[in-house]
GROMACS .gro file of C-alpha atoms in nm:
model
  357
    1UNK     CA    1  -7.549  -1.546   5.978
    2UNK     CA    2  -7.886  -1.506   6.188
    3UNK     CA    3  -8.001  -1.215   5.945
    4UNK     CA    4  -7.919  -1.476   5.657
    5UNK     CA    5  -8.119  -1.769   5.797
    6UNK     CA    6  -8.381  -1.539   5.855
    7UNK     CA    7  -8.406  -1.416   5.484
    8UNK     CA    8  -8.398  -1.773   5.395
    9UNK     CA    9  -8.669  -1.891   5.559
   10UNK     CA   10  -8.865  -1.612   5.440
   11UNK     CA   11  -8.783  -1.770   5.108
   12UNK     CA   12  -8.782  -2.125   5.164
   13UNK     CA   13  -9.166  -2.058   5.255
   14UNK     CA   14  -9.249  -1.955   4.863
   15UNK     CA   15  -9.120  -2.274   4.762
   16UNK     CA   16  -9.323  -2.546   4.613
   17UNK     CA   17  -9.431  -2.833   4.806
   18UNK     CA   18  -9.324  -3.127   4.665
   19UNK     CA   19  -9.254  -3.503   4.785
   20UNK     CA   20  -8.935  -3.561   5.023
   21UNK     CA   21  -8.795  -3.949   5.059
   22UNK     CA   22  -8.602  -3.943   5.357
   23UNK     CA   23  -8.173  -4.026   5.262
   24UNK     CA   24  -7.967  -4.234   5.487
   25UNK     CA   25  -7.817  -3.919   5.584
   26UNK     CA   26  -8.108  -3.818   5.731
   27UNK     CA   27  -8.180  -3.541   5.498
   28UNK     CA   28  -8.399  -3.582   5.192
   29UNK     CA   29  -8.433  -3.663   4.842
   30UNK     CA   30  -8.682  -3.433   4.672
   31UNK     CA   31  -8.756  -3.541   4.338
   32UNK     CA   32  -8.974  -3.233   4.203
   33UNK     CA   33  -8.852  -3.300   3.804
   34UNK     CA   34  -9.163  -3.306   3.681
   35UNK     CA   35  -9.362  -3.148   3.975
   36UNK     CA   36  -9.560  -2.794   3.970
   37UNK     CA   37  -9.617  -2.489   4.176
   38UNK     CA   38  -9.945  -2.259   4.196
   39UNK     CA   39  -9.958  -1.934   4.054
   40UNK     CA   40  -9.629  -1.708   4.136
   41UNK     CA   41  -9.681  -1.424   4.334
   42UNK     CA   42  -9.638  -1.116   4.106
   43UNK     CA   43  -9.576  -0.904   4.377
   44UNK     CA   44  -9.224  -0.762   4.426
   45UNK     CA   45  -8.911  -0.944   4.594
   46UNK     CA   46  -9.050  -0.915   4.947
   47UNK     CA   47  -9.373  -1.084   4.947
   48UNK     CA   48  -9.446  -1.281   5.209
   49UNK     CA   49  -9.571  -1.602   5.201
   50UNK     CA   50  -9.788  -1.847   5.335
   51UNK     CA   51  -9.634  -2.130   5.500
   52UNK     CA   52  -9.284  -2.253   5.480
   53UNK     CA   53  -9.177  -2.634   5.518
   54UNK     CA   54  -8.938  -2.791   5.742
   55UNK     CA   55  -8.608  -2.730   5.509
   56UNK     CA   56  -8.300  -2.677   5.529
   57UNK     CA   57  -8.243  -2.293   5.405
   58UNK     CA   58  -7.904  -2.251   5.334
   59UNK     CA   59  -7.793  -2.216   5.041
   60UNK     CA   60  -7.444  -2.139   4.853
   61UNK     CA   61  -7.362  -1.748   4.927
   62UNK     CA   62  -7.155  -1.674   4.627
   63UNK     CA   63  -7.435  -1.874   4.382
   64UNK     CA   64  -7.708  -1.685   4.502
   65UNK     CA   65  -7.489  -1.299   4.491
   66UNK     CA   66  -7.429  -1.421   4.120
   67UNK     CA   67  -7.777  -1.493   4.060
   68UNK     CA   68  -7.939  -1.207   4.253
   69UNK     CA   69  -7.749  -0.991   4.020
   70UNK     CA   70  -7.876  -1.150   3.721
   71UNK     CA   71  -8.247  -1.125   3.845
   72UNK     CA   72  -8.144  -0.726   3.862
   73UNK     CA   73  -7.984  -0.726   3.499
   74UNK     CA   74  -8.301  -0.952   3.335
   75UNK     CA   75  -8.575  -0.769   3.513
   76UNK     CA   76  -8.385  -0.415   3.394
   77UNK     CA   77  -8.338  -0.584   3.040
   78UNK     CA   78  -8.705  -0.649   3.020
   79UNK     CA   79  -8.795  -0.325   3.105
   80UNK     CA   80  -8.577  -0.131   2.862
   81UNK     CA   81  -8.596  -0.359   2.522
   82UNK     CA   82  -8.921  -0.499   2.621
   83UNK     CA   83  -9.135  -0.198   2.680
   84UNK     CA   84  -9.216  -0.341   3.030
   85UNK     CA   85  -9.398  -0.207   3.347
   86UNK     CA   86  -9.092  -0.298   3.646
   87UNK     CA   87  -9.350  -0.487   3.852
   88UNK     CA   88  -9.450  -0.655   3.503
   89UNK     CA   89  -9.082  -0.762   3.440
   90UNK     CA   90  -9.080  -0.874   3.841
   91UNK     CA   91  -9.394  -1.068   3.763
   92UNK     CA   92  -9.225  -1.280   3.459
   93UNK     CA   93  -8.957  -1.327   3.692
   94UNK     CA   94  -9.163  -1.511   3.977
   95UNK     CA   95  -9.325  -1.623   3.711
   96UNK     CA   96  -8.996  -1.923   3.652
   97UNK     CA   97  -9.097  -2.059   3.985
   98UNK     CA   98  -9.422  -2.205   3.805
   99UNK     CA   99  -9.285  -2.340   3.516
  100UNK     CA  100  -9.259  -2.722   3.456
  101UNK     CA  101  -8.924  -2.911   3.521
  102UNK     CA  102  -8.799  -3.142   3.242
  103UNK     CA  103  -8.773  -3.504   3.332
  104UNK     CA  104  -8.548  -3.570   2.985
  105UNK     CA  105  -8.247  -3.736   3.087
  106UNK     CA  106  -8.037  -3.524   2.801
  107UNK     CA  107  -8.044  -3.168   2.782
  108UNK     CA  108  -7.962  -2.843   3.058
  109UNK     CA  109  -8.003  -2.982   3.432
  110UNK     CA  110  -8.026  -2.779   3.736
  111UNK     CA  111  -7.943  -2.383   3.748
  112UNK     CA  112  -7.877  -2.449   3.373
  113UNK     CA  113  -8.205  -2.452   3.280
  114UNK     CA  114  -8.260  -2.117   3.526
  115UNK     CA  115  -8.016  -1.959   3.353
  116UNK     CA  116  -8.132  -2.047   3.014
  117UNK     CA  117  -8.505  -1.968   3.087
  118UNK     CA  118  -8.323  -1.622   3.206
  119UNK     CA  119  -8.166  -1.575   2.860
  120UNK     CA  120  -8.492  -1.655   2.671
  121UNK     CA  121  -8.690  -1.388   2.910
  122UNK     CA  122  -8.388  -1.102   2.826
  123UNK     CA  123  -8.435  -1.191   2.457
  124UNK     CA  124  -8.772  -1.178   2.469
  125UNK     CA  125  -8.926  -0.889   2.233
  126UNK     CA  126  -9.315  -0.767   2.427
  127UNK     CA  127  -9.515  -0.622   2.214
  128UNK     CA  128  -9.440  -0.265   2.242
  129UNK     CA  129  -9.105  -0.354   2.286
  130UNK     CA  130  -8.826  -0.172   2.043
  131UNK     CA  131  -8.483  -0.151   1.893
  132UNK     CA  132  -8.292   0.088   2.188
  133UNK     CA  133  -7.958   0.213   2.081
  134UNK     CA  134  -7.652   0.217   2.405
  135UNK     CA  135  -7.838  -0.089   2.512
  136UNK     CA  136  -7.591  -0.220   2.770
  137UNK     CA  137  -7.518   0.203   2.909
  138UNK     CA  138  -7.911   0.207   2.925
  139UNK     CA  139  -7.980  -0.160   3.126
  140UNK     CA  140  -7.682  -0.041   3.327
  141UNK     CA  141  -7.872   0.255   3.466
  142UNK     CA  142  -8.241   0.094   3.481
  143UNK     CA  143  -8.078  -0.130   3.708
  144UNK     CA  144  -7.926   0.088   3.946
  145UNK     CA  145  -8.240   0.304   3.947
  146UNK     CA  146  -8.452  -0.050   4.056
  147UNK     CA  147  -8.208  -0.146   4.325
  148UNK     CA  148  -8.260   0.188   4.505
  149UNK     CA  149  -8.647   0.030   4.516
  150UNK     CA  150  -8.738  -0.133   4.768
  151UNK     CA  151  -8.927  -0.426   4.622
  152UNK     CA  152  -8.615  -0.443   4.395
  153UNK     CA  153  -8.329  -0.423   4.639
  154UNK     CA  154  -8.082  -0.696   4.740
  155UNK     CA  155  -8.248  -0.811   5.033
  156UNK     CA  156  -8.541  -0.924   4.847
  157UNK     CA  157  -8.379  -1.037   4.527
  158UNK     CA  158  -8.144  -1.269   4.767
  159UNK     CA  159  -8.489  -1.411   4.859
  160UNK     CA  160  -8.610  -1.447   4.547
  161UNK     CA  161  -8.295  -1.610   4.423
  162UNK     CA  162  -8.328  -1.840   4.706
  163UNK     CA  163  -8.615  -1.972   4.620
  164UNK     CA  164  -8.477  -2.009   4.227
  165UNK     CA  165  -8.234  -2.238   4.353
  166UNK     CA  166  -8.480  -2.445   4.569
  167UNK     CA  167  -8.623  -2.499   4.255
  168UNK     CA  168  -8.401  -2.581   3.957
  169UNK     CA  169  -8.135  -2.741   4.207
  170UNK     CA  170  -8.288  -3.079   4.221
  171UNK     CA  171  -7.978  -3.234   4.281
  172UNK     CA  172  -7.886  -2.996   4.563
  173UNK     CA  173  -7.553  -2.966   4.410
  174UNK     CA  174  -7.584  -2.564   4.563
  175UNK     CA  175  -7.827  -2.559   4.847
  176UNK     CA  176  -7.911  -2.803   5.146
  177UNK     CA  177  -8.285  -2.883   5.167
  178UNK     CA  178  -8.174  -3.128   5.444
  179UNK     CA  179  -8.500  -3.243   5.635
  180UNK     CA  180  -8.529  -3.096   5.939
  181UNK     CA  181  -8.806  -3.252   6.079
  182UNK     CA  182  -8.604  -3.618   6.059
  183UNK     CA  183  -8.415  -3.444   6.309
  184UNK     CA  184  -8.414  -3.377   6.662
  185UNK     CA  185  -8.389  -3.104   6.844
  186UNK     CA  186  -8.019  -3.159   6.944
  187UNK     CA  187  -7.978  -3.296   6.551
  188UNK     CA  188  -8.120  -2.962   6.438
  189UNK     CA  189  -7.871  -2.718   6.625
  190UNK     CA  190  -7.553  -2.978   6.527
  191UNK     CA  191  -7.687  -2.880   6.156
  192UNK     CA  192  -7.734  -2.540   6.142
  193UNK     CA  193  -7.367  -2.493   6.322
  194UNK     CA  194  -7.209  -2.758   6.074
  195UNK     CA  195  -7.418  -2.740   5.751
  196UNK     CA  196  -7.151  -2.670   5.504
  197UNK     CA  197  -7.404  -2.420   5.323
  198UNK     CA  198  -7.413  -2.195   5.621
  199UNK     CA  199  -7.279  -1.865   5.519
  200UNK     CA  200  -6.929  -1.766   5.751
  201UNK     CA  201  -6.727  -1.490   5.712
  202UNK     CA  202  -6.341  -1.509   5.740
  203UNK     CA  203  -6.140  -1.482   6.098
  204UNK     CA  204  -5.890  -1.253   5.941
  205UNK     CA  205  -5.846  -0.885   6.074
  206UNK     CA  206  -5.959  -0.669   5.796
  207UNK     CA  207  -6.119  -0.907   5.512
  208UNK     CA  208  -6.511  -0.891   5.473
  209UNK     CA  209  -6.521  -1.168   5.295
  210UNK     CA  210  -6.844  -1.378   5.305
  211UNK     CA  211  -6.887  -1.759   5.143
  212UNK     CA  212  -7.022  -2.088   5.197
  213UNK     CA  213  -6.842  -2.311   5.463
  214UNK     CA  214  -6.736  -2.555   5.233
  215UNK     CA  215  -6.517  -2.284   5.096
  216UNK     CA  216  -6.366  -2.182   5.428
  217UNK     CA  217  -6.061  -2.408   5.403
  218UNK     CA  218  -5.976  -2.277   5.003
  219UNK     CA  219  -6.049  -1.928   5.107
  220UNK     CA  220  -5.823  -1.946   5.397
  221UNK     CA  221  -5.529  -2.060   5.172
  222UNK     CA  222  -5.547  -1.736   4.972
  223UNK     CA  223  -5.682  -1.487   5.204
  224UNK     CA  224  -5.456  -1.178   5.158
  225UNK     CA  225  -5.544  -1.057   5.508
  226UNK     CA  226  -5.419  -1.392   5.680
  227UNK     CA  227  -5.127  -1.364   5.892
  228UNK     CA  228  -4.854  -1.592   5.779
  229UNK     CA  229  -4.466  -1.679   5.833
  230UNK     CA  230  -4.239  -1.512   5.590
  231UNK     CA  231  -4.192  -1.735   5.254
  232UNK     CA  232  -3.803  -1.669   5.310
  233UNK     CA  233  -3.813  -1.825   5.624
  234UNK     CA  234  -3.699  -1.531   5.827
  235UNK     CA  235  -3.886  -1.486   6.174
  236UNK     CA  236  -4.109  -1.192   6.053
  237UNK     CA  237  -4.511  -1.278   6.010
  238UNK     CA  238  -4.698  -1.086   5.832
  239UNK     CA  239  -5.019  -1.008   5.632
  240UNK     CA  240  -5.004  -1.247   5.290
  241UNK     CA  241  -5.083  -0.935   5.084
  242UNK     CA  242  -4.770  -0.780   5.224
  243UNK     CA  243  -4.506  -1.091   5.172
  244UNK     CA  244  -4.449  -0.976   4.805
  245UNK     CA  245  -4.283  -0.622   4.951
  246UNK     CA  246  -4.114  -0.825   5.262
  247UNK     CA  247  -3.912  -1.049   5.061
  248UNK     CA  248  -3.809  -0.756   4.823
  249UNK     CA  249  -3.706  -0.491   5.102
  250UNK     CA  250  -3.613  -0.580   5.409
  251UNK     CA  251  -3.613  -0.941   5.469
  252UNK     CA  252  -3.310  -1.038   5.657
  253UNK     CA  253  -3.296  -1.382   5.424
  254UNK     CA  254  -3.317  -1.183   5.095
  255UNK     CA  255  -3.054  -1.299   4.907
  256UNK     CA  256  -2.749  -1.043   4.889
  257UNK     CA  257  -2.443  -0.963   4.724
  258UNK     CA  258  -2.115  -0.882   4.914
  259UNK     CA  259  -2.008  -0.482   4.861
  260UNK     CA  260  -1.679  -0.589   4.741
  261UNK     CA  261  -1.811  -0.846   4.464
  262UNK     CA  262  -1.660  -0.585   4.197
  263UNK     CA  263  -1.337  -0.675   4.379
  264UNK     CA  264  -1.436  -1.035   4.373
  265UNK     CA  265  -1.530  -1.120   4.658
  266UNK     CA  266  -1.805  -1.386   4.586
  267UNK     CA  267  -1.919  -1.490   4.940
  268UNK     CA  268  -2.194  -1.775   4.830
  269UNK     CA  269  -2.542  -1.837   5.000
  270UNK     CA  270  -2.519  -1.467   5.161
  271UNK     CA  271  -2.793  -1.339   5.285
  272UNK     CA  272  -2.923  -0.953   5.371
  273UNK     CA  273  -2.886  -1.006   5.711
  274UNK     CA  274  -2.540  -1.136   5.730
  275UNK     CA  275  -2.401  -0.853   5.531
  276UNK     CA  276  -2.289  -0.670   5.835
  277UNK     CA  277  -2.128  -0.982   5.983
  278UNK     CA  278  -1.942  -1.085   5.653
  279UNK     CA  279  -1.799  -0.754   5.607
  280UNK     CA  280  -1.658  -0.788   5.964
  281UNK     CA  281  -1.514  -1.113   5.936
  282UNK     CA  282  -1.399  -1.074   5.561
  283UNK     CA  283  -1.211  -0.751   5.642
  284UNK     CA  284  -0.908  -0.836   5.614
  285UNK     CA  285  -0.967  -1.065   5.315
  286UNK     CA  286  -1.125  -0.777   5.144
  287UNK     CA  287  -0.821  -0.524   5.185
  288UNK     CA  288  -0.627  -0.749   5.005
  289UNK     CA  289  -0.835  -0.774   4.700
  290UNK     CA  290  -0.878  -0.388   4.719
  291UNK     CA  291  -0.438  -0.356   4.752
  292UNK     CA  292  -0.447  -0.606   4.491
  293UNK     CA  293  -0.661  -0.403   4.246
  294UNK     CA  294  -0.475  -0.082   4.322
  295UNK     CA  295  -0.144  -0.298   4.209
  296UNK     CA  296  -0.307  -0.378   3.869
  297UNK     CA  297  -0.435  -0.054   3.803
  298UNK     CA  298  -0.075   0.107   3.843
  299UNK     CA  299   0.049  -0.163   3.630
  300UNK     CA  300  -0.198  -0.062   3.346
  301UNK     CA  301  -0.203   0.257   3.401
  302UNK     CA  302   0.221   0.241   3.380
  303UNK     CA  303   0.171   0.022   3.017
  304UNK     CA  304  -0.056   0.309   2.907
  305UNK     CA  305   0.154   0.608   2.973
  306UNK     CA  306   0.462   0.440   2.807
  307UNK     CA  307   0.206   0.325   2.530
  308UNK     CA  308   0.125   0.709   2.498
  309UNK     CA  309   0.478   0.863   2.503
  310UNK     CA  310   0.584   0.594   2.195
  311UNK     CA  311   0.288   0.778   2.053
  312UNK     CA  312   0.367   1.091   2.094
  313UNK     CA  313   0.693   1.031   1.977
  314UNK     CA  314   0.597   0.839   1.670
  315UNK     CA  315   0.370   1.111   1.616
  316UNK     CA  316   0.630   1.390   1.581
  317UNK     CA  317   0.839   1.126   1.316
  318UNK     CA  318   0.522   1.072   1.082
  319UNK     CA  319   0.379   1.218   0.832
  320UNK     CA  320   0.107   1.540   0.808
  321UNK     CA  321  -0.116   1.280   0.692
  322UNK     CA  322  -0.107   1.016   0.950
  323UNK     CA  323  -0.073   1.304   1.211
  324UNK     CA  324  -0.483   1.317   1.297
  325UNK     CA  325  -0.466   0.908   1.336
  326UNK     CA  326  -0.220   0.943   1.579
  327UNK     CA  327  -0.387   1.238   1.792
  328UNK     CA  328  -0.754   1.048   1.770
  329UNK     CA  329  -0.551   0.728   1.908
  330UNK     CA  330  -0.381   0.916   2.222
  331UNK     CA  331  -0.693   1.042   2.256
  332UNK     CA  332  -0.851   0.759   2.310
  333UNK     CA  333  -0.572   0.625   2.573
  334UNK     CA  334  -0.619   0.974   2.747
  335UNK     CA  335  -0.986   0.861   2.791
  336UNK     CA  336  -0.844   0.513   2.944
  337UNK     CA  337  -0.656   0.649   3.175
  338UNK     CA  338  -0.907   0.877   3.343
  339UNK     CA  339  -1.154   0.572   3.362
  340UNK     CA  340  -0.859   0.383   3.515
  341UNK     CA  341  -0.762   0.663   3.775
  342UNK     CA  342  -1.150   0.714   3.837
  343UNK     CA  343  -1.135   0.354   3.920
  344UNK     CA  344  -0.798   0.356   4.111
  345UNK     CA  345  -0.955   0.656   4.314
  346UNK     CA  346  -1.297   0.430   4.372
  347UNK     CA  347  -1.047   0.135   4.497
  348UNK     CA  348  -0.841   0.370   4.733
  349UNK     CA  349  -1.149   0.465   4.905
  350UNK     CA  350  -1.339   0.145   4.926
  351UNK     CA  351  -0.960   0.005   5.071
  352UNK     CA  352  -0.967   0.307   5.384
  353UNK     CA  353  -1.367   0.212   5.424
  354UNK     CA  354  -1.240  -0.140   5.499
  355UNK     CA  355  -0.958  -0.058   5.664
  356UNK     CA  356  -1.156   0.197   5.897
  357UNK     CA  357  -1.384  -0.076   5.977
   0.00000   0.00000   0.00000
């Protein structure tokens, strides 16, 4: 957070003066709409400058990551379809802190207008400039190779991107620009601690996640590193990026089927960890749907032998044509009653299980 306010004032110092009307808040209303700056350093991201006024410096964290990448990807544009010099590109760049604000009531407002004057620059044809083939592959890699520059490397395009916002964000819709100097000393420290543009980074063992304060509630809410009770509602806590396995494996209020629901045994509202406890006090219950399966399996299995010996013996009594029929039907109530005895055999052992319990 300290290296953060410290890059920001840096920053804060390139911007423009321009006229503050003190809020009731005690911060201020700059209205800079159709104000101008001198001549933009065309130096690289790091310059230093002169003076810097008595602002507020924070500024939305994930707005200016987005828009220090974009500086990267325009000034890398520039330089590969525009036939540019990097510190020329840089130059244009710095250049958007100079130009004129609209005071047209209809039209872009705020970082829209940034982001369009960014678009114009990127399609922007120098001359010199030419037709390059892989376009995107090639901007790609002139970017990397400028962010291993110093004068092109985060740090300083954070700055820069800073001082963007300062700029177009007349409404301060995404940074502070709170007045400091309507404050006092004890007023000042309350702010910096409680500004909800002061960068945090979550409490949660094991996310790096840095944002705004504003978002520290929403982020919270999601974070997959935060800690929380299980969704079942068993006593386990756990990470929230780990509930999704929990409540599949081994949750003790996963809902569960009883071992003997083939037997039908139906037990309702049973859960993984009463399995054990069911089983125990359903014993007896459950040898009686196992004897009672056993008993209807003999009975079909006693309809299906006599079934296949009136067969067998119709067989012998028919024709040589009818004779194949015949064998391809007691085949098929051979195949019955091995499923059946399979089954009987499955019953008989699931009956001494129970019983052994």
């Amino acid at each position: 957070c300290q290296t953060i306010q410290a890059m920001a004032r840096e920053a804060a110092a390139a911007e423009p003066t321009v006229s503050t009307n003190t809020d009731p808040a005690g911060g201020s209303s700059r209205d800079d709409s159709d104000s101008t700056v001198g001549p933009a350093d065309e130096g690289g991201c790091d310059s230093e400058p002169a003076s810097a006024p008595a602002l507020c410096e924070f500024a939305d964290v994930e707005t200016l990551e987005l828009l220090s990448a974009r500086l990267l990807n325009t000034m890398a544009t520039r330089v590969v379809q525009g036939g540019l010099q990097p510190s020329d590109a840089m130059a244009e760049v710095r250049g958007l802190l100079s130009e004129k604000l609209s005071s047209a009531k209809k039209g872009p407002r705020g970082l829209a207008v940034l982001h369009a004057r960014l678009e114009k620059l990127e399609a922007r044809r120098s001359f010199g400039g030419r037709f390059v083939s892989n376009a995107a592959d090639k901007v790609a890699g002139k970017a990397r190779e400028l962010e291993v520059r110093g004068e092109y490397r985060h740090g300083g395009r954070q700055r820069l991107a800073l001082q963007l916002v300062q700029r177009y964000d007349t409404t301060r819709e995404w940074h502070c620009g709170c007045d400091m100097e309507q404050l006092g000393s004890t007023e000042r420290e309350r702010h910096l601690t409680s500004c909800v543009f002061r960068p945090v980074g979550c409490s949660h063992a094991g996310c790096t996640a840095l944002f705004s304060a504003r978002y520290e509630a929403a982020h919270d809410g999601s974070c997959e590193f935060k800690v929380v009770r299980c969704a079942l509602g068993c006593k386990e806590s756990l990470p929230r990026r780990d509930m999704e396995a929990h409540v599949a494996g081994p949750c003790a209020m996963r809902p569960a089927e009883c071992p003997f629901r083939a037997l039908g045994c139906l037990a309702p509202g049973l859960v993984q960890g009463e399995v054990a406890s069911h089983l125990e006090e359903a014993r007896d219950a459950h040898l009686q749907l196992a004897m009672a399966r056993l008993l209807q399996q003999d009975q079909e299995l006693s309809e299906l032998r006599q079934a296949m010996t009136e067969m067998r013996a119709a067989a012998e009594t028919t024709a040589a044509t009818s004779a194949s029929a015949a064998a391809s039907t007691i085949a098929g109530l051979q195949k019955k009653i091995a499923a059946l005895e399979a089954g009987q055999a499955a019953a008989q052992a699931a009956a001494k299980k129970s019983a052994a319990q």
